[in-house]
Amino acid sequence: MDIKPYTPAVAYDQDIAERVRRYLGSDPRVGVETLVVNVENQVVYLSGNAKSPEAARLAVAMAERVQGVRKVISTMNVY
């Protein structure tokens, strides 16, 4: 099991992840109940299911606007 030490960078990534989750949750068009947000080195990884291609694009665009995000990588599925 690979356990990463808790560092200021890890704390910042966790803060970014929480802000992205809250921001995505503020827009019902995104459908965040099935999206997973992970952040590593200020790169946001979005996975899970999007309810439409538009919802997936919106989630990426919104995540890119969160302060501190350097890049967004999406592996979301559209159902």
Short mmCIF file of C-alpha atoms in Angstrom, two decimals:
data_model
loop_
_atom_site.label_atom_id
_atom_site.label_comp_id
_atom_site.label_asym_id
_atom_site.label_seq_id
_atom_site.Cartn_x
_atom_site.Cartn_y
_atom_site.Cartn_z
CA MET A 1 0.00 0.00 0.00
CA ASP A 2 1.40 3.36 -1.06
CA ILE A 3 0.73 5.96 1.63
CA LYS A 4 1.65 9.52 0.76
CA PRO A 5 2.82 11.81 3.54
CA TYR A 6 0.48 14.65 4.44
CA THR A 7 2.17 17.77 3.10
CA PRO A 8 1.03 21.31 2.31
CA ALA A 9 0.78 20.28 -1.37
CA VAL A 10 -1.51 17.37 -0.50
CA ALA A 11 -3.61 19.66 1.70
CA TYR A 12 -3.86 22.18 -1.17
CA ASP A 13 -4.95 19.42 -3.58
CA GLN A 14 -7.63 18.34 -1.09
CA ASP A 15 -8.81 21.94 -0.83
CA ILE A 16 -9.01 22.23 -4.62
CA ALA A 17 -10.97 18.97 -4.82
CA GLU A 18 -13.49 20.21 -2.27
CA ARG A 19 -13.91 23.55 -4.07
CA VAL A 20 -14.41 21.77 -7.42
CA ARG A 21 -17.01 19.43 -5.86
CA ARG A 22 -18.91 22.37 -4.35
CA TYR A 23 -18.78 24.37 -7.57
CA LEU A 24 -19.98 21.44 -9.70
CA GLY A 25 -22.69 20.75 -7.13
CA SER A 26 -23.96 24.32 -7.48
CA ASP A 27 -25.16 23.66 -11.05
CA PRO A 28 -27.85 20.97 -11.48
CA ARG A 29 -27.00 20.62 -15.18
CA VAL A 30 -23.77 18.82 -14.25
CA GLY A 31 -25.26 15.94 -12.24
CA VAL A 32 -22.41 15.58 -9.75
CA GLU A 33 -23.99 12.69 -7.86
CA THR A 34 -22.19 10.29 -10.20
CA LEU A 35 -18.96 12.25 -10.76
CA VAL A 36 -15.73 11.57 -8.91
CA VAL A 37 -13.21 14.38 -8.38
CA ASN A 38 -9.58 13.64 -7.60
CA VAL A 39 -6.72 16.14 -7.55
CA GLU A 40 -2.99 15.51 -7.70
CA ASN A 41 -0.42 18.28 -8.11
CA GLN A 42 -3.22 20.74 -8.93
CA VAL A 43 -4.44 18.55 -11.81
CA VAL A 44 -8.14 17.68 -11.54
CA TYR A 45 -9.24 14.21 -12.65
CA LEU A 46 -12.97 13.89 -13.33
CA SER A 47 -14.40 10.39 -13.64
CA GLY A 48 -17.73 8.66 -13.29
CA ASN A 49 -20.86 9.19 -15.35
CA ALA A 50 -22.14 12.34 -16.97
CA LYS A 51 -25.80 12.56 -17.91
CA SER A 52 -25.01 14.01 -21.35
CA PRO A 53 -22.08 15.16 -23.49
CA GLU A 54 -23.06 18.74 -22.62
CA ALA A 55 -22.95 17.96 -18.90
CA ALA A 56 -19.47 16.45 -19.29
CA ARG A 57 -18.21 19.52 -21.17
CA LEU A 58 -19.79 21.82 -18.58
CA ALA A 59 -18.14 19.92 -15.70
CA VAL A 60 -14.72 20.27 -17.34
CA ALA A 61 -15.23 23.97 -18.10
CA MET A 62 -16.39 24.69 -14.56
CA ALA A 63 -13.50 22.74 -12.99
CA GLU A 64 -11.02 24.70 -15.12
CA ARG A 65 -12.32 27.95 -13.60
CA VAL A 66 -11.60 26.93 -9.98
CA GLN A 67 -8.67 28.83 -8.54
CA GLY A 68 -5.52 26.73 -8.27
CA VAL A 69 -6.45 24.24 -10.99
CA ARG A 70 -3.64 23.82 -13.53
CA LYS A 71 -5.34 21.25 -15.78
CA VAL A 72 -8.47 19.08 -15.98
CA ILE A 73 -8.42 15.52 -17.28
CA SER A 74 -11.76 13.85 -17.88
CA THR A 75 -12.42 10.14 -18.17
CA MET A 76 -16.17 10.55 -17.68
CA ASN A 77 -18.61 8.22 -19.37
CA VAL A 78 -21.84 9.54 -20.85
CA TYR A 79 -24.90 7.47 -20.01
#
